[in-house]
Amino acid sequence: MELVPISGLTLEDNAPPNRRRLPHTFKANPLKVLMIDLSWTKTYFDLYCSIKKASHVTTATTAAEAIANIRLNKPDVIVVTNTTLLRQLTLALASYVKADGGTVILSGKMHPRDVGFFLTNGLGLKWRLTKGDPKAALYGLNADAMLGQRWQFDGLPEEFRMRVRTVTGTHRHEAVYVSNDSDEVPIAWGQVGYGHVGYVGDLEADEDNETMWVVLRMVGFVPPPPPGTLPS
């Protein structure tokens, strides 16, 4: 199956000119995606291969590489899967989201301290990582969630089981998946300044996991095929 972008989507009318995206196809104008990871894990490799099928992907394994790429290449989306967010990188990512209108997606496999510092100090969000060990539970798609500018929820799994580091403090429309018996959120998506931030807390995401499709939607791909069908 060929991955294609969601067409007809733009950022807010008052977003910086370089972030006002007109309808396009990947062949004519592929998305520029920066992936930041310090270790070549299986999850990272699966995600890299899936995104690379329909976009231009650059990787960074150090904070210096990532900062240079943000400044010089101006990526459309940044996926942070496993790295240490040093102060300089945190500031660069925060400015990229709030001022430049970019999208940053954070993985739950990052150190909780780094995720918390970026969300709270970098972006000023009220999202808080839940204390304690990760937990496995069944979570359902939130019908009230915000329809982000780069994705829609049509076709995503109505519910699936995840082993996650959850967050609290999200607004109802920022919770992509929710629990029936708590306010803990495994996957969140919100607007900050001109840009967006996504948090994906699933610790076992891989190519055979529904979470991979959620990340691809945050990046900007069309709805996934029926459950059990993976990109080829």
mmCIF file of N, CA, C and O in Angstrom, residues 38-80:
data_model
loop_
_atom_site.group_PDB
_atom_site.id
_atom_site.type_symbol
_atom_site.label_atom_id
_atom_site.label_comp_id
_atom_site.label_asym_id
_atom_site.label_seq_id
_atom_site.Cartn_x
_atom_site.Cartn_y
_atom_site.Cartn_z
ATOM 1 N N LEU A 38 19.014 8.461 19.713
ATOM 2 C CA LEU A 38 20.406 8.160 20.067
ATOM 3 C C LEU A 38 20.764 6.701 19.846
ATOM 4 O O LEU A 38 21.935 6.333 19.882
ATOM 5 N N SER A 39 19.740 5.855 19.654
ATOM 6 C CA SER A 39 20.017 4.428 19.468
ATOM 7 C C SER A 39 19.110 3.880 18.383
ATOM 8 O O SER A 39 17.945 4.234 18.293
ATOM 9 N N TRP A 40 19.659 3.007 17.561
ATOM 10 C CA TRP A 40 18.907 2.457 16.439
ATOM 11 C C TRP A 40 18.077 1.273 16.944
ATOM 12 O O TRP A 40 18.397 0.110 16.735
ATOM 13 N N THR A 41 16.975 1.557 17.656
ATOM 14 C CA THR A 41 16.133 0.509 18.203
ATOM 15 C C THR A 41 15.213 -0.040 17.123
ATOM 16 O O THR A 41 15.034 0.550 16.062
ATOM 17 N N LYS A 42 14.572 -1.182 17.411
ATOM 18 C CA LYS A 42 13.637 -1.767 16.443
ATOM 19 C C LYS A 42 12.467 -0.821 16.186
ATOM 20 O O LYS A 42 12.038 -0.641 15.051
ATOM 21 N N THR A 43 11.959 -0.197 17.258
ATOM 22 C CA THR A 43 10.854 0.737 17.083
ATOM 23 C C THR A 43 11.266 1.881 16.170
ATOM 24 O O THR A 43 10.526 2.281 15.264
ATOM 25 N N TYR A 44 12.450 2.403 16.398
ATOM 26 C CA TYR A 44 12.944 3.498 15.574
ATOM 27 C C TYR A 44 13.069 3.055 14.120
ATOM 28 O O TYR A 44 12.660 3.766 13.206
ATOM 29 N N PHE A 45 13.609 1.862 13.907
ATOM 30 C CA PHE A 45 13.802 1.374 12.548
ATOM 31 C C PHE A 45 12.466 1.171 11.840
ATOM 32 O O PHE A 45 12.309 1.542 10.674
ATOM 33 N N ASP A 46 11.490 0.568 12.528
ATOM 34 C CA ASP A 46 10.168 0.363 11.938
ATOM 35 C C ASP A 46 9.529 1.689 11.547
ATOM 36 O O ASP A 46 8.975 1.838 10.459
ATOM 37 N N LEU A 47 9.595 2.647 12.456
ATOM 38 C CA LEU A 47 8.987 3.947 12.190
ATOM 39 C C LEU A 47 9.711 4.664 11.059
ATOM 40 O O LEU A 47 9.082 5.263 10.178
ATOM 41 N N TYR A 48 11.027 4.587 11.069
ATOM 42 C CA TYR A 48 11.825 5.214 10.008
ATOM 43 C C TYR A 48 11.436 4.652 8.643
ATOM 44 O O TYR A 48 11.223 5.404 7.683
ATOM 45 N N CYS A 49 11.338 3.333 8.542
ATOM 46 C CA CYS A 49 11.009 2.704 7.274
ATOM 47 C C CYS A 49 9.611 3.100 6.809
ATOM 48 O O CYS A 49 9.388 3.344 5.615
ATOM 49 N N SER A 50 8.659 3.176 7.726
ATOM 50 C CA SER A 50 7.290 3.534 7.360
ATOM 51 C C SER A 50 7.208 4.971 6.856
ATOM 52 O O SER A 50 6.562 5.253 5.846
ATOM 53 N N ILE A 51 7.864 5.892 7.553
ATOM 54 C CA ILE A 51 7.811 7.301 7.154
ATOM 55 C C ILE A 51 8.584 7.538 5.862
ATOM 56 O O ILE A 51 8.161 8.310 5.007
ATOM 57 N N LYS A 52 9.695 6.835 5.710
ATOM 58 C CA LYS A 52 10.558 7.056 4.546
ATOM 59 C C LYS A 52 9.870 6.679 3.238
ATOM 60 O O LYS A 52 10.232 7.179 2.162
ATOM 61 N N LYS A 53 8.846 5.825 3.302
ATOM 62 C CA LYS A 53 8.166 5.392 2.089
ATOM 63 C C LYS A 53 7.491 6.553 1.366
ATOM 64 O O LYS A 53 7.246 6.473 0.173
ATOM 65 N N ALA A 54 7.151 7.609 2.100
ATOM 66 C CA ALA A 54 6.385 8.684 1.467
ATOM 67 C C ALA A 54 6.854 10.068 1.871
ATOM 68 O O ALA A 54 6.107 11.027 1.780
ATOM 69 N N SER A 55 8.087 10.193 2.332
ATOM 70 C CA SER A 55 8.584 11.509 2.712
ATOM 71 C C SER A 55 10.111 11.507 2.677
ATOM 72 O O SER A 55 10.743 10.465 2.517
ATOM 73 N N HIS A 56 10.677 12.699 2.835
ATOM 74 C CA HIS A 56 12.134 12.829 2.891
ATOM 75 C C HIS A 56 12.540 12.845 4.367
ATOM 76 O O HIS A 56 12.168 13.760 5.110
ATOM 77 N N VAL A 57 13.284 11.837 4.792
ATOM 78 C CA VAL A 57 13.635 11.672 6.205
ATOM 79 C C VAL A 57 15.112 11.945 6.434
ATOM 80 O O VAL A 57 15.975 11.433 5.725
ATOM 81 N N THR A 58 15.395 12.754 7.455
ATOM 82 C CA THR A 58 16.757 12.993 7.920
ATOM 83 C C THR A 58 16.850 12.515 9.358
ATOM 84 O O THR A 58 15.898 12.675 10.133
ATOM 85 N N THR A 59 17.964 11.920 9.730
ATOM 86 C CA THR A 59 18.134 11.449 11.098
ATOM 87 C C THR A 59 19.208 12.255 11.811
ATOM 88 O O THR A 59 20.152 12.751 11.198
ATOM 89 N N ALA A 60 19.053 12.367 13.123
ATOM 90 C CA ALA A 60 20.044 13.035 13.972
ATOM 91 C C ALA A 60 20.251 12.188 15.213
ATOM 92 O O ALA A 60 19.287 11.759 15.843
ATOM 93 N N THR A 61 21.501 11.958 15.561
ATOM 94 C CA THR A 61 21.815 11.135 16.727
ATOM 95 C C THR A 61 22.464 11.942 17.848
ATOM 96 O O THR A 61 22.833 11.381 18.879
ATOM 97 N N THR A 62 22.624 13.240 17.647
ATOM 98 C CA THR A 62 23.141 14.111 18.698
ATOM 99 C C THR A 62 22.316 15.392 18.728
ATOM 100 O O THR A 62 21.654 15.747 17.745
ATOM 101 N N ALA A 63 22.380 16.077 19.855
ATOM 102 C CA ALA A 63 21.655 17.343 19.987
ATOM 103 C C ALA A 63 22.170 18.362 18.978
ATOM 104 O O ALA A 63 21.391 19.119 18.386
ATOM 105 N N ALA A 64 23.474 18.384 18.756
ATOM 106 C CA ALA A 64 24.062 19.348 17.820
ATOM 107 C C ALA A 64 23.557 19.113 16.396
ATOM 108 O O ALA A 64 23.224 20.062 15.683
ATOM 109 N N GLU A 65 23.490 17.846 15.979
ATOM 110 C CA GLU A 65 22.960 17.526 14.651
ATOM 111 C C GLU A 65 21.510 17.965 14.516
ATOM 112 O O GLU A 65 21.099 18.516 13.487
ATOM 113 N N ALA A 66 20.729 17.709 15.564
ATOM 114 C CA ALA A 66 19.308 18.058 15.519
ATOM 115 C C ALA A 66 19.109 19.566 15.420
ATOM 116 O O ALA A 66 18.300 20.051 14.617
ATOM 117 N N ILE A 67 19.822 20.321 16.228
ATOM 118 C CA ILE A 67 19.690 21.780 16.220
ATOM 119 C C ILE A 67 20.092 22.347 14.865
ATOM 120 O O ILE A 67 19.420 23.226 14.316
ATOM 121 N N ALA A 68 21.185 21.834 14.301
ATOM 122 C CA ALA A 68 21.630 22.310 12.992
ATOM 123 C C ALA A 68 20.593 22.011 11.913
ATOM 124 O O ALA A 68 20.322 22.837 11.041
ATOM 125 N N ASN A 69 19.989 20.821 11.994
ATOM 126 C CA ASN A 69 18.978 20.455 11.000
ATOM 127 C C ASN A 69 17.746 21.342 11.102
ATOM 128 O O ASN A 69 17.181 21.760 10.086
ATOM 129 N N ILE A 70 17.328 21.642 12.329
ATOM 130 C CA ILE A 70 16.160 22.503 12.517
ATOM 131 C C ILE A 70 16.409 23.878 11.909
ATOM 132 O O ILE A 70 15.545 24.448 11.239
ATOM 133 N N ARG A 71 17.593 24.407 12.124
ATOM 134 C CA ARG A 71 17.906 25.756 11.647
ATOM 135 C C ARG A 71 18.106 25.813 10.131
ATOM 136 O O ARG A 71 17.673 26.761 9.477
ATOM 137 N N LEU A 72 18.758 24.801 9.567
ATOM 138 C CA LEU A 72 19.125 24.853 8.161
ATOM 139 C C LEU A 72 18.074 24.249 7.230
ATOM 140 O O LEU A 72 17.805 24.782 6.156
ATOM 141 N N ASN A 73 17.473 23.129 7.638
ATOM 142 C CA ASN A 73 16.564 22.400 6.750
ATOM 143 C C ASN A 73 15.090 22.707 6.992
ATOM 144 O O ASN A 73 14.255 22.394 6.153
ATOM 145 N N LYS A 74 14.774 23.284 8.161
ATOM 146 C CA LYS A 74 13.387 23.636 8.496
ATOM 147 C C LYS A 74 12.422 22.486 8.196
ATOM 148 O O LYS A 74 11.574 22.574 7.300
ATOM 149 N N PRO A 75 12.523 21.393 8.950
ATOM 150 C CA PRO A 75 11.651 20.238 8.701
ATOM 151 C C PRO A 75 10.183 20.562 8.981
ATOM 152 O O PRO A 75 9.869 21.464 9.749
ATOM 153 N N ASP A 76 9.295 19.804 8.328
ATOM 154 C CA ASP A 76 7.864 19.962 8.561
ATOM 155 C C ASP A 76 7.441 19.300 9.865
ATOM 156 O O ASP A 76 6.546 19.782 10.559
ATOM 157 N N VAL A 77 8.074 18.169 10.163
ATOM 158 C CA VAL A 77 7.727 17.383 11.348
ATOM 159 C C VAL A 77 9.009 16.863 11.984
ATOM 160 O O VAL A 77 9.945 16.469 11.284
ATOM 161 N N ILE A 78 9.038 16.835 13.319
ATOM 162 C CA ILE A 78 10.153 16.249 14.051
ATOM 163 C C ILE A 78 9.608 15.141 14.945
ATOM 164 O O ILE A 78 8.677 15.360 15.724
ATOM 165 N N VAL A 79 10.184 13.946 14.828
ATOM 166 C CA VAL A 79 9.806 12.815 15.664
ATOM 167 C C VAL A 79 10.974 12.509 16.593
ATOM 168 O O VAL A 79 12.074 12.206 16.138
ATOM 169 N N VAL A 80 10.746 12.621 17.896
ATOM 170 C CA VAL A 80 11.791 12.374 18.888
ATOM 171 C C VAL A 80 11.483 11.042 19.559
ATOM 172 O O VAL A 80 10.505 10.921 20.299
#
